[in-house]
Coordinates of C-alpha atoms in Angstrom, one line a residue:
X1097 CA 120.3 -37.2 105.8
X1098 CA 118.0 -39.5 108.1
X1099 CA 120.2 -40.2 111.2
X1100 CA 120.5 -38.4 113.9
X1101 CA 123.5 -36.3 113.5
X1102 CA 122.6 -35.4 109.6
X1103 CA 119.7 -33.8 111.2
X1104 CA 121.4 -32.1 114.1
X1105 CA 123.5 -30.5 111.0
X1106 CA 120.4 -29.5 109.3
X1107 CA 119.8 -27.7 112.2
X1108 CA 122.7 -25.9 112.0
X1109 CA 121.8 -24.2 108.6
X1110 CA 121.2 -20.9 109.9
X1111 CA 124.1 -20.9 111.8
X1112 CA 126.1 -21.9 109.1
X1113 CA 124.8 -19.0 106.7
X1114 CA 125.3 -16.9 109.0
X1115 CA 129.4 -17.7 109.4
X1116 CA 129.5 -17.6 105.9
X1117 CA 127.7 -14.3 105.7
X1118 CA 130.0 -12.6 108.1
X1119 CA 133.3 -13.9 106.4
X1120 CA 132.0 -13.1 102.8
X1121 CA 131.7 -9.1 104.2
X1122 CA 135.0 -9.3 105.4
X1123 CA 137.4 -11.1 102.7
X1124 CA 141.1 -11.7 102.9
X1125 CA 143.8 -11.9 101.0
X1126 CA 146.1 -14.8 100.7
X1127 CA 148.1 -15.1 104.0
X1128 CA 146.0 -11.8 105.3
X1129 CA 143.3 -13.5 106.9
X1130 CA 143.8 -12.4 110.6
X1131 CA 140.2 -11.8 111.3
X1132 CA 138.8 -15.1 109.9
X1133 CA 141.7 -17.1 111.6
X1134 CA 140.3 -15.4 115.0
X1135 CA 136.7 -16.3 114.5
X1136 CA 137.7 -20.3 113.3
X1137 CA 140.1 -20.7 116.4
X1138 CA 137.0 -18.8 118.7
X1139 CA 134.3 -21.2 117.1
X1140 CA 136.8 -24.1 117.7
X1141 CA 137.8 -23.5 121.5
X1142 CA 134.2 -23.0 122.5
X1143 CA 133.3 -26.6 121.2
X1144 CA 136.4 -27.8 123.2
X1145 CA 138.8 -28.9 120.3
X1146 CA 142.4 -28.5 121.4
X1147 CA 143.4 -25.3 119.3
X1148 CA 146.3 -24.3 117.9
X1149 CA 146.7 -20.6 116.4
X1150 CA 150.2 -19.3 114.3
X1151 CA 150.1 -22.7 112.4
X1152 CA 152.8 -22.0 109.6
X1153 CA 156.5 -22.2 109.9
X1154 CA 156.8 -19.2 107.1
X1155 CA 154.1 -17.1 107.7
X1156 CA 151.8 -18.8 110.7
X1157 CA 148.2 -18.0 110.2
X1158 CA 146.9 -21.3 109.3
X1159 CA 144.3 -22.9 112.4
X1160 CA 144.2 -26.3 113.8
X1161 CA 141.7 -28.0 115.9
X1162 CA 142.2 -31.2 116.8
X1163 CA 138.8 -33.7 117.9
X1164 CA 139.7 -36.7 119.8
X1165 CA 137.2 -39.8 120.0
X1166 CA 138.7 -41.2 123.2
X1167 CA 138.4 -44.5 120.8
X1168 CA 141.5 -45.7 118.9
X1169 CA 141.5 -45.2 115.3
X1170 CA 142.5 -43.7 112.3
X1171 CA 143.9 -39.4 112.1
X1172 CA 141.8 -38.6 109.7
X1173 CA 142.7 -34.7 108.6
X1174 CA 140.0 -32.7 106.4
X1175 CA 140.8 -29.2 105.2
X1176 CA 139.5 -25.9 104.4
X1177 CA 140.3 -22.8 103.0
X1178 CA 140.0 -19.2 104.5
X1179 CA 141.3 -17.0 101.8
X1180 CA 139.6 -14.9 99.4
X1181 CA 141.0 -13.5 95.9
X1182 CA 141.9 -9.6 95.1
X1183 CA 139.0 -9.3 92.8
X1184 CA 136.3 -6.4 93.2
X1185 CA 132.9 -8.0 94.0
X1186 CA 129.8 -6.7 92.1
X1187 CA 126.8 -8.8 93.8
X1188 CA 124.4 -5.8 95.6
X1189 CA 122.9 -8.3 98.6
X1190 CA 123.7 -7.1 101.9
X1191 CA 126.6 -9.2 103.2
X1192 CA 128.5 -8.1 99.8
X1193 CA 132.5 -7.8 100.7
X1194 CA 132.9 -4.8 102.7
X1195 CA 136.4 -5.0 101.9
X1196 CA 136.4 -3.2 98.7
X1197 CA 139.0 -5.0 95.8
X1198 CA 138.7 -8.3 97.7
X1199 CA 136.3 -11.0 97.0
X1200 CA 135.5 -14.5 98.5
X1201 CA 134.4 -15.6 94.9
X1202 CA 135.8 -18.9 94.9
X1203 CA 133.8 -20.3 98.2
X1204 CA 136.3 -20.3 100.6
X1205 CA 133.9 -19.2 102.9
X1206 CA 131.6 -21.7 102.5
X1207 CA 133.9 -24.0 102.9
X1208 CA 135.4 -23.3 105.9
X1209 CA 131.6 -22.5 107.4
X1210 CA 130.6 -26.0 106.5
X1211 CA 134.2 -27.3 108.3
X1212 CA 133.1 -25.6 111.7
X1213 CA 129.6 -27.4 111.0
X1214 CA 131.1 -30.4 110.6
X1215 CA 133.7 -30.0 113.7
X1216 CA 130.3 -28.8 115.5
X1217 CA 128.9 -32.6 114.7
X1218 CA 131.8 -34.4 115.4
X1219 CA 132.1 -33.3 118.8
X1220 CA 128.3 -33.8 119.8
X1221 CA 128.5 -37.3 118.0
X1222 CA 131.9 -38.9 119.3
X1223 CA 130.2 -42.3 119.6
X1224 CA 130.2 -42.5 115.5
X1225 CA 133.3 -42.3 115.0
X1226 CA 136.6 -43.7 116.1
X1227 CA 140.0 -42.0 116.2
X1228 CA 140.8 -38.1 115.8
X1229 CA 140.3 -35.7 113.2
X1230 CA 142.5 -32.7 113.1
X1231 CA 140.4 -29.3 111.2
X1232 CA 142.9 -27.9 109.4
X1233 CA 141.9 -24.0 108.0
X1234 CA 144.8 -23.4 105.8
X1235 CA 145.4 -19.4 104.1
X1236 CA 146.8 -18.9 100.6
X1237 CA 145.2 -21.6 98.4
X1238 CA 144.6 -19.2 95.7
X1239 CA 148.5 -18.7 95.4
X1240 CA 151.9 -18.0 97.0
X1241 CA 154.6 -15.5 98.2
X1242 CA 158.2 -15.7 98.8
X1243 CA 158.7 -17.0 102.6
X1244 CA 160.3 -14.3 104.6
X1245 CA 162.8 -17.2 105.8
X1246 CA 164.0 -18.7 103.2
X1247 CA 162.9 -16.8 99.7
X1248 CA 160.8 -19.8 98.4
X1249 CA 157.4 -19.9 96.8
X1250 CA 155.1 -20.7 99.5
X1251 CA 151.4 -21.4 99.6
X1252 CA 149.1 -21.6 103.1
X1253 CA 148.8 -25.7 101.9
X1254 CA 152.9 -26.2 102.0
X1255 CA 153.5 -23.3 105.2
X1256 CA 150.7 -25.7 106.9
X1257 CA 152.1 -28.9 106.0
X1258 CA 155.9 -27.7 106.8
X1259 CA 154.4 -27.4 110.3
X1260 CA 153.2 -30.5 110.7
X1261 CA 149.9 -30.9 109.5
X1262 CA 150.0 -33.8 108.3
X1263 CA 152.1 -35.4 110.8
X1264 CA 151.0 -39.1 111.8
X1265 CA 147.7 -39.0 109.1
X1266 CA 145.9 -41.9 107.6
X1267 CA 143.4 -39.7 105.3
X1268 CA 142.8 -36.4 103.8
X1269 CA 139.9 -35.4 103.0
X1270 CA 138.7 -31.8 101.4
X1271 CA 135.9 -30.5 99.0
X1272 CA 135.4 -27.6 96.6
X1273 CA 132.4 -26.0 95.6
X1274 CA 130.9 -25.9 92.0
X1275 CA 128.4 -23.9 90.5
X1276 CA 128.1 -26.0 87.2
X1277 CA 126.7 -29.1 89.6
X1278 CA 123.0 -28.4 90.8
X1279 CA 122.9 -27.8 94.8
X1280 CA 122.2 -31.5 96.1
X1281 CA 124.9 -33.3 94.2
X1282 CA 129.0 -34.4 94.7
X1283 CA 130.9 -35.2 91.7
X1284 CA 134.6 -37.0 91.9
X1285 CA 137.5 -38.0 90.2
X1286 CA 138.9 -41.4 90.3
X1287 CA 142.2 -40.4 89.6
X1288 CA 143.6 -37.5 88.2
X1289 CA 141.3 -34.1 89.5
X1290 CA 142.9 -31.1 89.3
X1291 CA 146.7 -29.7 87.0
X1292 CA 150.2 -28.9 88.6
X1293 CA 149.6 -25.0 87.7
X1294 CA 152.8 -23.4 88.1
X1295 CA 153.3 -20.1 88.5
X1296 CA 156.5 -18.3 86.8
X1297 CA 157.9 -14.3 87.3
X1298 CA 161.2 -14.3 84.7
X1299 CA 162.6 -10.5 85.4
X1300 CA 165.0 -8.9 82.6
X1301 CA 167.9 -6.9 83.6
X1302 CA 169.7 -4.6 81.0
X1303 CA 170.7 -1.1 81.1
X1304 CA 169.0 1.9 80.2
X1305 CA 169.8 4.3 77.4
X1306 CA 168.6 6.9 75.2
X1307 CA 166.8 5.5 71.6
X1308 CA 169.3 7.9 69.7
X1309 CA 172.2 6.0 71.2
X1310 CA 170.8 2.0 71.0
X1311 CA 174.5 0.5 71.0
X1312 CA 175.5 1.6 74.6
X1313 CA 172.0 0.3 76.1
X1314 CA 170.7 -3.2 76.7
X1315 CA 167.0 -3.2 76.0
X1316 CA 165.4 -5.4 78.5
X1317 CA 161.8 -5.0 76.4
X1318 CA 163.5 -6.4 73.7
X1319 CA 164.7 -9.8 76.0
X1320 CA 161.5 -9.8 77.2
X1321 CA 159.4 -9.5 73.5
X1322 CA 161.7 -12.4 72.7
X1323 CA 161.5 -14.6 75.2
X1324 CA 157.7 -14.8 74.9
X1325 CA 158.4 -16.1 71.1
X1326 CA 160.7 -18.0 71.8
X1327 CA 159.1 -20.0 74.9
X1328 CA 155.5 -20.1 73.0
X1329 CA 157.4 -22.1 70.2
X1330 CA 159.2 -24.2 72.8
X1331 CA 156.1 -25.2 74.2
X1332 CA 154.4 -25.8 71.5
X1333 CA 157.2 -28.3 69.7
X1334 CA 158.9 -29.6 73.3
X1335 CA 155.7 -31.6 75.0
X1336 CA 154.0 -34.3 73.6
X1337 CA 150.6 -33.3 72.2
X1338 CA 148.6 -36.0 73.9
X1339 CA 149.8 -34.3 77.1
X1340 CA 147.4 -31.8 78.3
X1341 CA 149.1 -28.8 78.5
X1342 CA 148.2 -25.1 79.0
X1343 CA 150.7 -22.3 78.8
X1344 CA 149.9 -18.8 79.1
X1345 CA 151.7 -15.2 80.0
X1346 CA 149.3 -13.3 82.4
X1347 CA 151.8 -9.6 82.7
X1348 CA 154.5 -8.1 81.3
X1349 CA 155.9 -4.6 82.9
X1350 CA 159.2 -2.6 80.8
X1351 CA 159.9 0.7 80.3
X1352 CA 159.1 3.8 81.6
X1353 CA 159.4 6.7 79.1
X1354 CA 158.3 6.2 75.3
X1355 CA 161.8 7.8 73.7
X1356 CA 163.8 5.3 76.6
X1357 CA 165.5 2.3 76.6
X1358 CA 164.1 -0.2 79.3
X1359 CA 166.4 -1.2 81.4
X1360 CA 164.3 -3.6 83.3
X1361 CA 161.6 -6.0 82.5
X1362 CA 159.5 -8.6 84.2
X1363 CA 156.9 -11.2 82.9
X1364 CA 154.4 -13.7 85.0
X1365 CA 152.8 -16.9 83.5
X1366 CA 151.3 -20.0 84.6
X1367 CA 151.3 -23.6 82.7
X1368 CA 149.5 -26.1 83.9
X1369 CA 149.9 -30.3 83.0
X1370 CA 149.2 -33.5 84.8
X1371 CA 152.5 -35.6 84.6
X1372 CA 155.4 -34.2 87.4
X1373 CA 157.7 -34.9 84.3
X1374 CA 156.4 -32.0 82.2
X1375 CA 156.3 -29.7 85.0
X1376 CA 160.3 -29.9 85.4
X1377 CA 160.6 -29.9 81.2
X1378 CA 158.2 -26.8 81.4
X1379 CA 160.5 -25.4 83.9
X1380 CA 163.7 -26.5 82.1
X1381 CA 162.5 -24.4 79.0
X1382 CA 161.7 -21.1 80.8
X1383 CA 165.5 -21.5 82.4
X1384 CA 167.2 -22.5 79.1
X1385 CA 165.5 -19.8 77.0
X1386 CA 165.9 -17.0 79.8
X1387 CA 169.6 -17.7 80.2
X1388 CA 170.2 -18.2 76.1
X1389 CA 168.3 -14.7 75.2
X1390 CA 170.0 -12.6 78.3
X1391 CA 173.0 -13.9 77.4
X1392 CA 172.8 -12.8 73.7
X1393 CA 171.9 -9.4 74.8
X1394 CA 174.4 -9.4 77.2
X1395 CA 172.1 -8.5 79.6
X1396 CA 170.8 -11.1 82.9
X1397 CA 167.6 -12.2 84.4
X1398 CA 165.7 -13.7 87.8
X1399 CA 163.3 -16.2 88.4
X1400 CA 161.2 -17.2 90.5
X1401 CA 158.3 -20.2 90.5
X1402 CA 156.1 -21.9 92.3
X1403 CA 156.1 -25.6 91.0
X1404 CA 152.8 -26.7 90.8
X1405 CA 151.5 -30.9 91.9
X1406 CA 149.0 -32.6 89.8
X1407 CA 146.0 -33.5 92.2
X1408 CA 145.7 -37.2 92.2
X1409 CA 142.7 -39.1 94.1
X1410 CA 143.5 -42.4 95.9
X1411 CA 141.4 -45.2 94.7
X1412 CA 140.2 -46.6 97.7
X1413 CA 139.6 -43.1 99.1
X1414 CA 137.5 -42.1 96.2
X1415 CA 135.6 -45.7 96.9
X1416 CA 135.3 -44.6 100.3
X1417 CA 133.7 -41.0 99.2
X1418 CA 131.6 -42.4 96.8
X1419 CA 129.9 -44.2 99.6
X1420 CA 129.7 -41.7 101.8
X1421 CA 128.3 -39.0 99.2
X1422 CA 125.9 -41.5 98.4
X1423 CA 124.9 -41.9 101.8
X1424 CA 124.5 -38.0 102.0
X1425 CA 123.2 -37.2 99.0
X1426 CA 121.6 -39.8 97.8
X1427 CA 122.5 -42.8 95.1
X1428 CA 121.7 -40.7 91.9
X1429 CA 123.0 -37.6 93.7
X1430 CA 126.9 -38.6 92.8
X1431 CA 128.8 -38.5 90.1
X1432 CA 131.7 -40.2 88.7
X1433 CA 133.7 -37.0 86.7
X1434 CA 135.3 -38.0 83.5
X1435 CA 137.3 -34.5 82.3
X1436 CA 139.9 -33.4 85.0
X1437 CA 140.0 -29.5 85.8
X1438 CA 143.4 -27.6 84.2
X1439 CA 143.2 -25.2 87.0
X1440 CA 144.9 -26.0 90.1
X1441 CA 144.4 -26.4 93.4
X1442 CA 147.0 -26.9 96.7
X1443 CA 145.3 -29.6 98.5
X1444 CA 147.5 -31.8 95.7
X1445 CA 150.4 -30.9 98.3
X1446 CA 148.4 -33.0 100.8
X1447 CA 147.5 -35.6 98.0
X1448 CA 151.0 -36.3 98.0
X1449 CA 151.9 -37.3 101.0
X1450 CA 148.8 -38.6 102.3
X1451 CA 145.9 -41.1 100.8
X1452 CA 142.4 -39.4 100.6
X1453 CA 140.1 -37.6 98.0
X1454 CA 139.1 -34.4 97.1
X1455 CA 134.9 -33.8 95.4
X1456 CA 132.7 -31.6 94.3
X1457 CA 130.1 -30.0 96.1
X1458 CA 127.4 -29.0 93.6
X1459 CA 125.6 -25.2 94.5
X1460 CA 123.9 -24.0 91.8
X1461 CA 120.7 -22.7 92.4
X1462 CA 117.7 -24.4 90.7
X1463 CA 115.6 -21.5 90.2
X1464 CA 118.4 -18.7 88.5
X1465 CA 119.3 -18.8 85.0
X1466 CA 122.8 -17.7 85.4
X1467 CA 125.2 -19.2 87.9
X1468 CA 128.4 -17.1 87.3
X1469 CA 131.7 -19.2 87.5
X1470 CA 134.4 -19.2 90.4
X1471 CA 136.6 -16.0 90.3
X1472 CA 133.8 -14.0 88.7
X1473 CA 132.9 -10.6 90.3
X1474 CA 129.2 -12.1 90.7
X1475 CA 129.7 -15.3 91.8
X1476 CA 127.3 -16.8 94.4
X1477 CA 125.6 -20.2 95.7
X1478 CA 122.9 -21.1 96.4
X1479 CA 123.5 -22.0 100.7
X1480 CA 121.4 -25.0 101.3
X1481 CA 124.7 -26.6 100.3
X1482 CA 126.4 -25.8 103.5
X1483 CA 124.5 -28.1 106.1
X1484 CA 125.3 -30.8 103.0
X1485 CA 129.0 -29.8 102.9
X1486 CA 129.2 -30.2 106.5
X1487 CA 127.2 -33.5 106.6
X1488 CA 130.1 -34.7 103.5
X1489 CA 132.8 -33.9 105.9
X1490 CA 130.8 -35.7 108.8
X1491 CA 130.1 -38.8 106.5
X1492 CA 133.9 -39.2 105.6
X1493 CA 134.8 -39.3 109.1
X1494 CA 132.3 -42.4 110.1
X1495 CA 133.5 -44.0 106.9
X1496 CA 136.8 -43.7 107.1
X1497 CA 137.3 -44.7 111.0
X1498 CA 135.8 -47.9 110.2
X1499 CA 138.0 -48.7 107.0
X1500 CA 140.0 -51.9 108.1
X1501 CA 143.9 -52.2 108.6
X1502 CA 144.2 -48.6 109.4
X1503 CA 145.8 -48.2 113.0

């Protein structure tokens, strides 16, 4: 960072602990993230942005602040994520959740601090870039619920796009922290970054009954035992094994007496691939076999899912972030990453409908001997990273608004 705006945002870096300090005490859940919408659409009006609050068509508590240059140029839209996971923290330094079973332990917070930093440049600096960038502060990346309109899966990503996020873009842009990178380095995919995870409930329904009298019950455990067999088989002999391909059953809830038939049963799963076509086989399987085994028992089920999308860079975007990491960070400072992740992540939504890029941002702290992974109940960074965060976003803005043949 030489220029002048890299060392405005170096400036910043007190400010931007401290936003990510006061959001870290006070995690929220999935589309529960009232109080940090209120502080990102506060920090947002006071630099001027045009704000717009309730973004979501199913659940509205997304933020948008929109930054015009006055020049014409590209929309260029780069997002962050507000919400935290339902995980109890265990850290002991003072801005520790205050919110006790919630957790920001996958770095939502920093993320979103090192957006407003960014938005915070931008504005000062509108002779660097041409065009307008829309902040977008989505809630639920970490997973979905059933829209209250309609009954389908919904993630903060989809609610926000649905509304219009997207609307008229030439880029997306968006960055995820990583404590296996060393703080002071970006790492990228050319192509294929992150899995379609999909996440499953399949509920049993039978009919309850006594164990002395097994023939005038349907034994919903029993469907359910089964179809965890049956699927695990399925998945294991229906995909083709150079396909990448996780499968896993995460609960299973039946019964509620021990001399009882259960009459109910429900399981939840993810799976997790690369290719669109093996998400629908995956989800063909869990139909077929759910249908085949109710039906032998002459019982029924439900299902619900929400159908994951493999997160796929754009070349010339990844070109573009390559230079502007470099630029950032330095030219040894970013990294080309071979392995894709299996876990999933819902800025693919974007992805797909958009050209742009999604990196790395390297946190972990040179001088402790254990940085804990995302989603562990002692995860932390190390927060020099957020001024460089916010200077990534800044960087893909000036690059981007000069990319030719864009508007």
């Amino acid at each position: 960072m030489s220029d002048e705006a890299m060392a405005y945002i170096r400036s910043l870096k007190e400010e931007l602990i401290d936003i990510r300090r006061d959001l870290h005490r006070y995690p929220e859940v999935l589309f529960d993230v009232d109080r940090t919408a209120a502080k990102v659409a506060a920090y947002l009006t006071e630099l001027g942005l045009d704000v717009r609050e309730g973004v979501g068509k199913h659940f509205g508590k997304g933020v948008i602040g929109t930054l015009d240059s006055g020049r014409p140029g590209p929309v260029i839209v780069l997002r962050a994520d507000m919400d935290a996971l339902a995980i109890r923290e265990e850290n002991t330094f003072e801005h520790r959740s205050r919110n006790e079973g919630a957790m920001h332990a996958c770095g939502h917070d920093a993320h979103t601090a090192m957006l407003l930093g960014a938005a915070k440049a931008l504005a000062r600096f509108r002779e660097q870039w041409r065009g307008t960038v829309r902040f977008v502060f989505q809630p639920a990346e970490e997973s979905a619920l059933p829209s209250p309109l309609d009954g389908r899966m919904i993630s903060g990503g989809k609610d926000m796009i649905e509304d219009g996020a997207l609307a008229g873009a030439d880029y997306a842009f968006a960055l995820h922290v990583q404590p296996s990178l060393p703080v002071g380095t970006l790492g990228i995919h050319r192509r294929e970054s992150m899995a379609a995870s999909t996440h499953f409930r399949i509920a049993f329904q039978g009919l309850n009954g006594h164990h002395s009298t097994p023939h005038l019950a349907v034994d919903a455990l029993s469907m359910a035992a089964q179809f965890v067999t049956d699927v695990k088989i399925a998945v294991a002999t229906e995909l083709d094994p150079m396909q990448p391909a996780v499968f896993a059953f995460g609960t299973l809830h039946a019964g509620t007496a021990i001399n009882a038939i259960a009459g109910e049963s429900e399981l939840s799963g993810t799976y997790r691939v690369f290719r669109t076509e093996d998400v629908d086989k995956l989800h063909r399987v869990l139909e077929t076999r759910a249908a085949a085994i109710a039906g032998a028992y002459g019982g029924g089920y439900t299902s619900q899912y929400r159908l994951g999308t493999p997160l796929i860079n754009d070349p010339a975007a990844v070109e573009l972030s390559l230079r502007a990491g470099r630029r950032i960070l330095g030219e040894g400072n970013v990294v080309v990453l071979e392995k894709p992740s299996l876990a999933g992540e819902d800025f693919a939504l974007y992805l797909r409908e958009v050209p742009g890029a999604f990196a790395f941002l390297g946190v972990a702290d040179p001088a402790r001997e254990t940085m804990h992974p995302v989603h562990h109940p002692l995860f932390d960074l190390d927060e020099s990273a957020l001024p460089l965060g916010a200077g990534m976003f800044l960087q893909w803005v000036r690059e981007a608004s000069e990319e030719p043949n864009v508007r």
